[in-house]
Tab-separated table of C-alpha atoms and ligand atoms in Angstrom:
chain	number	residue	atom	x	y	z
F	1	UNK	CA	0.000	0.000	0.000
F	2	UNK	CA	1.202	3.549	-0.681
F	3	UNK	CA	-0.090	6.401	1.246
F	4	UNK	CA	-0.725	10.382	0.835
F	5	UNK	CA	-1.000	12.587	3.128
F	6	UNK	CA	-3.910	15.361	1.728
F	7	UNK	CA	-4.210	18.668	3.240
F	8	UNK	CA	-7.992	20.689	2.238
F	9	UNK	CA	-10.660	17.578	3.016
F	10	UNK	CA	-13.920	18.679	5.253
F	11	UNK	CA	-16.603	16.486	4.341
F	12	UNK	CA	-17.398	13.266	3.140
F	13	UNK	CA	-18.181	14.546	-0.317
F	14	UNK	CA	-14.336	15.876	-0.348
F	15	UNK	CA	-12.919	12.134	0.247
F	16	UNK	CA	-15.322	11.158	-2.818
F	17	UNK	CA	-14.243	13.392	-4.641
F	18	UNK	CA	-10.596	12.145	-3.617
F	19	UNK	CA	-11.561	8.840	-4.033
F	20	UNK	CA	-12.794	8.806	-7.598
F	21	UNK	CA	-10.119	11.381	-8.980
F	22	UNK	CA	-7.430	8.472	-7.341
F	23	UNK	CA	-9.565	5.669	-8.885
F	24	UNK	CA	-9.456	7.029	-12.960
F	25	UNK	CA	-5.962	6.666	-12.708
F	26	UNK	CA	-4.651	3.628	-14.231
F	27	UNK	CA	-2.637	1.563	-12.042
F	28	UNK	CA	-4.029	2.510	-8.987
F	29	UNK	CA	-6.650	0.190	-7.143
F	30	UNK	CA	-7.933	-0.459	-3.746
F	31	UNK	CA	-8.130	3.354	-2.889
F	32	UNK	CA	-9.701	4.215	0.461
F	33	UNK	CA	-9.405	7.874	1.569
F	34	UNK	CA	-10.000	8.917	5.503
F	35	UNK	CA	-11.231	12.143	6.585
F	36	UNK	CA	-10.088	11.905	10.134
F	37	UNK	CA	-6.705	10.935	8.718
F	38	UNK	CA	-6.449	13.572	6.041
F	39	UNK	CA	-4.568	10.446	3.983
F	40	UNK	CA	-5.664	8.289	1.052
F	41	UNK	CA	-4.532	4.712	0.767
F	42	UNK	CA	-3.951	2.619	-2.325
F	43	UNK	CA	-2.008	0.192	-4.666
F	44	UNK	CA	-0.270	1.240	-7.071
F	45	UNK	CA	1.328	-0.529	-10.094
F	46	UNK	CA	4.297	1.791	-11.545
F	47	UNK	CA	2.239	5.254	-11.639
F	48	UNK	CA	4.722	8.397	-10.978
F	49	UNK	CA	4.012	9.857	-7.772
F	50	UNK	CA	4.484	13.101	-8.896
F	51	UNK	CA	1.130	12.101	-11.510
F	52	UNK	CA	-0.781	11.151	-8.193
F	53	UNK	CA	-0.067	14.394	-6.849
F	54	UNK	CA	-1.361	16.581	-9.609
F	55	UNK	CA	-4.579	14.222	-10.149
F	56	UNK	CA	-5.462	15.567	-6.650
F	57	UNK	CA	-4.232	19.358	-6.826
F	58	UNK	CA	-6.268	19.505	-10.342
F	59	UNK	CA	-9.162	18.850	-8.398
F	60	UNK	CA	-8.594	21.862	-5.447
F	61	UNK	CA	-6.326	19.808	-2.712
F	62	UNK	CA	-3.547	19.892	-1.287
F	63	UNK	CA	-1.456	16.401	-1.665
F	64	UNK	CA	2.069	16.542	0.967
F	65	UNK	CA	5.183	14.824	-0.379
M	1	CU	CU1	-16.092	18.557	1.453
């Protein structure tokens, strides 16, 4: 499992909005993003982190290193 640490998430519709934006990326599966945590969790098959992290800024948060 790989994890990111995601700064900006208040609600549940946030983490869904997480969630699917982390999900249309191919070679990442098994995403489950936690509120409480401000962190998503998935697997990832040879994607570039760096992709990841735009994915999630493109869509108004703030991914950590
Ligand atoms: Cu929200």
């Amino acid at each position: 499992m790989d994890s990111l640490k995601i700064k900006g998430m208040s609600c549940q519709h946030c983490v869904k909005s997480v969630q699917e934006a982390l999900e249309k990326i191919t070679g990442i599966s098994q995403v489950s993003v936690s509120l409480d945590d401000g962190e998503a969790l998935f697997e990832n098959s040879g994607v570039n982190r760096e992709d990841i992290r735009n994915a999630i800024h493109t869509i108004g948060f703030e991914p950590e290193e």
